Structure formats: C-alpha cells, structure tokens
C-alpha cells in the first residue's frame, strides 16, 4: 500500500510549498494539493511534485456537469497524479462520466474517489442546505452511490470509517481528513480524530496538514505517526 499518510500542502504561495517539500522524504508520505495551492501554483507544480517522486492526491473536488467533470479528470490524470476526487453530490451520471474518462488511460491510472460530506459540516449545517441533519446517514448513502458507480472509495471523516468499512468491505478506500495529533486542536474542522483512532476505525489513508507542515522536523513527525499507525493496524 505504501505510505498511509497524505500531507496536505495547504500553502498560499508556490515558494512556501516548494521550500517545505524539499525537506520531505517521499518514502514517508504522499502529498495533497488542494484548491488554494493549485490556484496559486497551477498544474506545473503538480507535475513537479510527481517528478520528485511524490504520489500526489489532487484534491479539487470536481462538481459540475458530467462532460465538464470528465474532461477535468482526464486533464488531471495527465499531470501524473496518484489520486483525484469528485464530489459525490454531483450524482450518478457525473461520477460515471468521471470514472469512464479514466478507463482508456494507458499505464498508471489514478485512483478516483468521491467526497461525501465535508468534515467542516455539522448536521445543522446540512439541514440548512436541504440534506437532512443526519451526517452518518448522508455519508453512508453517498458512499453506497460511489461504490455503485465503480469509484475506488470516498473521502470521509474517520468517525464514519468504522461504519463504512463494515458496509463496503475491505477493498473500498476510505481517505480521512480531519486528522490531528495528540494535543492539537480541531481548528476549522468539526469531525476530527487521531491517526491511531482513524486506522483502528478502518481508514485507508490519513490526510494530515498543519501538524506536519508546521513542525520543526516534519519527517520526524511522519516517522512517529507511522509507528502509531502500524501499532494500531496490528492491534
């Protein structure tokens, strides 16, 4: 499986991200490029990360009409990314189009996953936009739809991972943001947990941002986190 930690490169400027990446060991982690850094740095930076040996999760959460999303996924794949995502709320036709757009790629094909419910959202906020107030039920429903569309897995809170693992089996990928190390605050996310808890609950990959990017020794943090993950996985 390789490294299970995905470091979120949530930097507003290319130079900051590039300076940080220089100290990272690609054998210890994968990296995530989201909307902020992609807007600042563009596709060339994503290609450069792949060229440095990093597996890149391009986290742009495509959510548009099916043809637009399909073309966007195809272009994203051409950057050499390891994983990319769409938003499950785009529906069945959109997710099928996204998956089909990648099927003719020769060689290494990126993993395609779907976002369920953002980890910043609460039940009350979901109700405000007409999705009901039961986060767990919404995540379960969207994960089932994602599986039906043939995608590799979903992005979800680790707090939903145990239920989804039981529902969807061992092969379905669960990518969990909102990971905080012991002693860290939740910041702008509501549904957060530790790496050890996330793995114990069935997470496949853990997205960790500020606890790594703001560390004095990021590789040390990654090594220590990996040890905790191995211990939890073996428990």
GROMACS .gro file of C-alpha atoms in nm:
model
  235
    1UNK     CA    1   0.000   0.000   0.000
    2UNK     CA    2   0.289   0.237   0.063
    3UNK     CA    3   0.273   0.538   0.296
    4UNK     CA    4  -0.069   0.584   0.451
    5UNK     CA    5  -0.015   0.948   0.545
    6UNK     CA    6  -0.103   1.216   0.291
    7UNK     CA    7   0.043   1.555   0.383
    8UNK     CA    8  -0.188   1.842   0.293
    9UNK     CA    9   0.018   2.115   0.126
   10UNK     CA   10  -0.213   2.397   0.233
   11UNK     CA   11   0.014   2.686   0.138
   12UNK     CA   12  -0.097   3.012  -0.027
   13UNK     CA   13   0.220   3.057  -0.234
   14UNK     CA   14   0.428   2.830  -0.454
   15UNK     CA   15   0.760   2.916  -0.289
   16UNK     CA   16   0.637   2.823   0.058
   17UNK     CA   17   0.512   2.488  -0.067
   18UNK     CA   18   0.827   2.420  -0.268
   19UNK     CA   19   1.052   2.507   0.027
   20UNK     CA   20   0.856   2.274   0.253
   21UNK     CA   21   0.852   1.986   0.006
   22UNK     CA   22   1.231   1.999  -0.025
   23UNK     CA   23   1.267   1.869   0.331
   24UNK     CA   24   1.008   1.591   0.293
   25UNK     CA   25   1.106   1.233   0.226
   26UNK     CA   26   0.868   1.093  -0.039
   27UNK     CA   27   0.917   0.746   0.108
   28UNK     CA   28   0.742   0.861   0.427
   29UNK     CA   29   0.429   1.020   0.283
   30UNK     CA   30   0.215   1.119  -0.008
   31UNK     CA   31   0.109   1.480  -0.065
   32UNK     CA   32  -0.219   1.657  -0.131
   33UNK     CA   33  -0.266   1.965  -0.344
   34UNK     CA   34  -0.596   2.140  -0.286
   35UNK     CA   35  -0.772   2.441  -0.432
   36UNK     CA   36  -0.561   2.704  -0.255
   37UNK     CA   37  -0.221   2.581  -0.371
   38UNK     CA   38  -0.347   2.472  -0.713
   39UNK     CA   39  -0.483   2.821  -0.772
   40UNK     CA   40  -0.152   2.975  -0.667
   41UNK     CA   41   0.087   2.731  -0.831
   42UNK     CA   42  -0.104   2.568  -1.115
   43UNK     CA   43  -0.063   2.235  -1.296
   44UNK     CA   44   0.314   2.274  -1.341
   45UNK     CA   45   0.368   2.248  -0.968
   46UNK     CA   46   0.165   1.927  -0.952
   47UNK     CA   47   0.380   1.782  -1.231
   48UNK     CA   48   0.695   1.888  -1.046
   49UNK     CA   49   0.583   1.705  -0.732
   50UNK     CA   50   0.524   1.388  -0.931
   51UNK     CA   51   0.866   1.435  -1.089
   52UNK     CA   52   1.024   1.448  -0.742
   53UNK     CA   53   0.883   1.107  -0.662
   54UNK     CA   54   0.573   1.207  -0.466
   55UNK     CA   55   0.237   1.040  -0.507
   56UNK     CA   56   0.004   1.337  -0.549
   57UNK     CA   57  -0.358   1.350  -0.439
   58UNK     CA   58  -0.517   1.631  -0.642
   59UNK     CA   59  -0.798   1.743  -0.416
   60UNK     CA   60  -1.013   1.970  -0.635
   61UNK     CA   61  -1.348   1.803  -0.562
   62UNK     CA   62  -1.482   1.834  -0.916
   63UNK     CA   63  -1.856   1.903  -0.909
   64UNK     CA   64  -2.009   2.018  -1.237
   65UNK     CA   65  -2.200   1.882  -1.536
   66UNK     CA   66  -2.079   1.534  -1.638
   67UNK     CA   67  -1.890   1.630  -1.953
   68UNK     CA   68  -1.701   1.908  -1.778
   69UNK     CA   69  -1.602   1.683  -1.489
   70UNK     CA   70  -1.497   1.404  -1.725
   71UNK     CA   71  -1.267   1.638  -1.918
   72UNK     CA   72  -1.125   1.784  -1.598
   73UNK     CA   73  -1.047   1.436  -1.464
   74UNK     CA   74  -0.875   1.340  -1.787
   75UNK     CA   75  -0.658   1.653  -1.775
   76UNK     CA   76  -0.578   1.596  -1.408
   77UNK     CA   77  -0.465   1.243  -1.488
   78UNK     CA   78  -0.224   1.380  -1.749
   79UNK     CA   79  -0.037   1.561  -1.470
   80UNK     CA   80   0.078   1.229  -1.330
   81UNK     CA   81  -0.133   1.233  -1.014
   82UNK     CA   82  -0.182   0.926  -0.798
   83UNK     CA   83  -0.535   1.013  -0.682
   84UNK     CA   84  -0.803   1.268  -0.767
   85UNK     CA   85  -1.155   1.332  -0.649
   86UNK     CA   86  -1.503   1.444  -0.741
   87UNK     CA   87  -1.794   1.536  -0.516
   88UNK     CA   88  -2.049   1.260  -0.472
   89UNK     CA   89  -2.327   1.520  -0.458
   90UNK     CA   90  -2.270   1.561  -0.833
   91UNK     CA   91  -2.469   1.242  -0.871
   92UNK     CA   92  -2.454   0.912  -1.053
   93UNK     CA   93  -2.420   1.038  -1.411
   94UNK     CA   94  -2.137   1.272  -1.319
   95UNK     CA   95  -1.943   1.006  -1.127
   96UNK     CA   96  -1.986   0.752  -1.405
   97UNK     CA   97  -1.857   1.005  -1.658
   98UNK     CA   98  -1.556   1.077  -1.437
   99UNK     CA   99  -1.473   0.709  -1.400
  100UNK     CA  100  -1.518   0.635  -1.769
  101UNK     CA  101  -1.292   0.925  -1.864
  102UNK     CA  102  -1.001   0.749  -1.693
  103UNK     CA  103  -1.061   0.397  -1.821
  104UNK     CA  104  -0.876   0.439  -2.151
  105UNK     CA  105  -0.559   0.574  -1.988
  106UNK     CA  106  -0.260   0.356  -2.067
  107UNK     CA  107  -0.019   0.270  -1.789
  108UNK     CA  108  -0.068   0.402  -1.440
  109UNK     CA  109  -0.426   0.516  -1.390
  110UNK     CA  110  -0.504   0.750  -1.099
  111UNK     CA  111  -0.735   0.639  -0.823
  112UNK     CA  112  -1.070   0.816  -0.832
  113UNK     CA  113  -1.254   0.881  -0.507
  114UNK     CA  114  -1.558   1.089  -0.414
  115UNK     CA  115  -1.611   1.337  -0.132
  116UNK     CA  116  -1.912   1.253   0.084
  117UNK     CA  117  -1.977   1.523   0.347
  118UNK     CA  118  -1.710   1.783   0.423
  119UNK     CA  119  -1.551   1.737   0.764
  120UNK     CA  120  -1.631   2.101   0.842
  121UNK     CA  121  -2.006   2.038   0.823
  122UNK     CA  122  -2.241   1.965   1.111
  123UNK     CA  123  -2.589   1.816   1.099
  124UNK     CA  124  -2.743   2.160   1.144
  125UNK     CA  125  -2.547   2.298   0.850
  126UNK     CA  126  -2.651   2.003   0.634
  127UNK     CA  127  -3.015   2.066   0.721
  128UNK     CA  128  -2.977   2.428   0.612
  129UNK     CA  129  -2.899   2.315   0.257
  130UNK     CA  130  -3.174   2.055   0.246
  131UNK     CA  131  -2.972   1.738   0.308
  132UNK     CA  132  -3.126   1.646   0.643
  133UNK     CA  133  -2.943   1.661   0.973
  134UNK     CA  134  -2.805   1.307   0.996
  135UNK     CA  135  -2.442   1.323   0.884
  136UNK     CA  136  -2.382   0.949   0.919
  137UNK     CA  137  -2.684   0.857   0.707
  138UNK     CA  138  -2.583   1.101   0.434
  139UNK     CA  139  -2.227   0.970   0.427
  140UNK     CA  140  -2.349   0.610   0.409
  141UNK     CA  141  -2.589   0.689   0.125
  142UNK     CA  142  -2.327   0.880  -0.077
  143UNK     CA  143  -2.065   0.607  -0.022
  144UNK     CA  144  -2.310   0.344  -0.148
  145UNK     CA  145  -2.373   0.551  -0.461
  146UNK     CA  146  -1.999   0.597  -0.512
  147UNK     CA  147  -1.944   0.222  -0.491
  148UNK     CA  148  -2.226   0.160  -0.739
  149UNK     CA  149  -2.053   0.396  -0.982
  150UNK     CA  150  -1.732   0.194  -0.963
  151UNK     CA  151  -1.508   0.451  -0.793
  152UNK     CA  152  -1.225   0.335  -0.570
  153UNK     CA  153  -1.360   0.485  -0.250
  154UNK     CA  154  -1.458   0.801  -0.068
  155UNK     CA  155  -1.325   1.089   0.133
  156UNK     CA  156  -1.496   1.086   0.472
  157UNK     CA  157  -1.443   1.169   0.836
  158UNK     CA  158  -1.260   0.900   1.029
  159UNK     CA  159  -1.558   0.899   1.264
  160UNK     CA  160  -1.764   0.746   0.982
  161UNK     CA  161  -1.491   0.500   0.879
  162UNK     CA  162  -1.594   0.208   1.100
  163UNK     CA  163  -1.949   0.208   0.970
  164UNK     CA  164  -1.840   0.244   0.609
  165UNK     CA  165  -1.579  -0.030   0.643
  166UNK     CA  166  -1.849  -0.265   0.769
  167UNK     CA  167  -2.086  -0.165   0.489
  168UNK     CA  168  -1.843  -0.150   0.198
  169UNK     CA  169  -1.587  -0.421   0.275
  170UNK     CA  170  -1.209  -0.424   0.280
  171UNK     CA  171  -1.123  -0.309  -0.073
  172UNK     CA  172  -1.315   0.021  -0.068
  173UNK     CA  173  -1.077   0.309   0.004
  174UNK     CA  174  -1.152   0.544   0.292
  175UNK     CA  175  -0.950   0.866   0.277
  176UNK     CA  176  -0.986   1.057   0.602
  177UNK     CA  177  -0.905   1.425   0.651
  178UNK     CA  178  -0.951   1.597   0.986
  179UNK     CA  179  -0.659   1.406   1.138
  180UNK     CA  180  -0.495   1.572   1.436
  181UNK     CA  181  -0.207   1.454   1.651
  182UNK     CA  182  -0.249   1.428   2.026
  183UNK     CA  183  -0.274   1.777   2.176
  184UNK     CA  184  -0.368   1.952   1.851
  185UNK     CA  185  -0.689   2.150   1.823
  186UNK     CA  186  -0.964   2.084   1.569
  187UNK     CA  187  -0.916   2.426   1.402
  188UNK     CA  188  -1.175   2.471   1.124
  189UNK     CA  189  -1.288   2.109   1.106
  190UNK     CA  190  -1.556   1.961   1.328
  191UNK     CA  191  -1.523   1.584   1.285
  192UNK     CA  192  -1.159   1.514   1.374
  193UNK     CA  193  -0.960   1.228   1.529
  194UNK     CA  194  -0.607   1.093   1.581
  195UNK     CA  195  -0.414   0.873   1.334
  196UNK     CA  196  -0.433   0.569   1.562
  197UNK     CA  197  -0.809   0.603   1.605
  198UNK     CA  198  -0.862   0.652   1.232
  199UNK     CA  199  -0.669   0.338   1.142
  200UNK     CA  200  -0.844   0.137   1.412
  201UNK     CA  201  -1.178   0.251   1.266
  202UNK     CA  202  -1.083   0.133   0.916
  203UNK     CA  203  -0.928   0.432   0.737
  204UNK     CA  204  -0.707   0.354   0.437
  205UNK     CA  205  -0.525   0.687   0.409
  206UNK     CA  206  -0.493   0.977   0.653
  207UNK     CA  207  -0.473   1.339   0.545
  208UNK     CA  208  -0.262   1.541   0.789
  209UNK     CA  209  -0.189   1.910   0.736
  210UNK     CA  210  -0.072   2.158   0.993
  211UNK     CA  211   0.064   1.907   1.248
  212UNK     CA  212   0.323   1.817   0.980
  213UNK     CA  213   0.359   2.137   0.778
  214UNK     CA  214   0.419   2.348   1.090
  215UNK     CA  215   0.652   2.101   1.260
  216UNK     CA  216   1.019   2.184   1.315
  217UNK     CA  217   1.106   1.836   1.188
  218UNK     CA  218   0.828   1.713   0.956
  219UNK     CA  219   0.998   1.382   0.878
  220UNK     CA  220   1.028   1.302   1.249
  221UNK     CA  221   0.654   1.366   1.290
  222UNK     CA  222   0.583   1.138   0.994
  223UNK     CA  223   0.802   0.860   1.132
  224UNK     CA  224   0.641   0.879   1.476
  225UNK     CA  225   0.292   0.888   1.325
  226UNK     CA  226   0.372   0.588   1.105
  227UNK     CA  227   0.478   0.393   1.412
  228UNK     CA  228   0.149   0.471   1.581
  229UNK     CA  229  -0.038   0.366   1.269
  230UNK     CA  230   0.148   0.036   1.248
  231UNK     CA  231   0.072  -0.030   1.613
  232UNK     CA  232  -0.298   0.047   1.565
  233UNK     CA  233  -0.315  -0.162   1.248
  234UNK     CA  234  -0.159  -0.459   1.424
  235UNK     CA  235  -0.382  -0.429   1.729
   0.00000   0.00000   0.00000
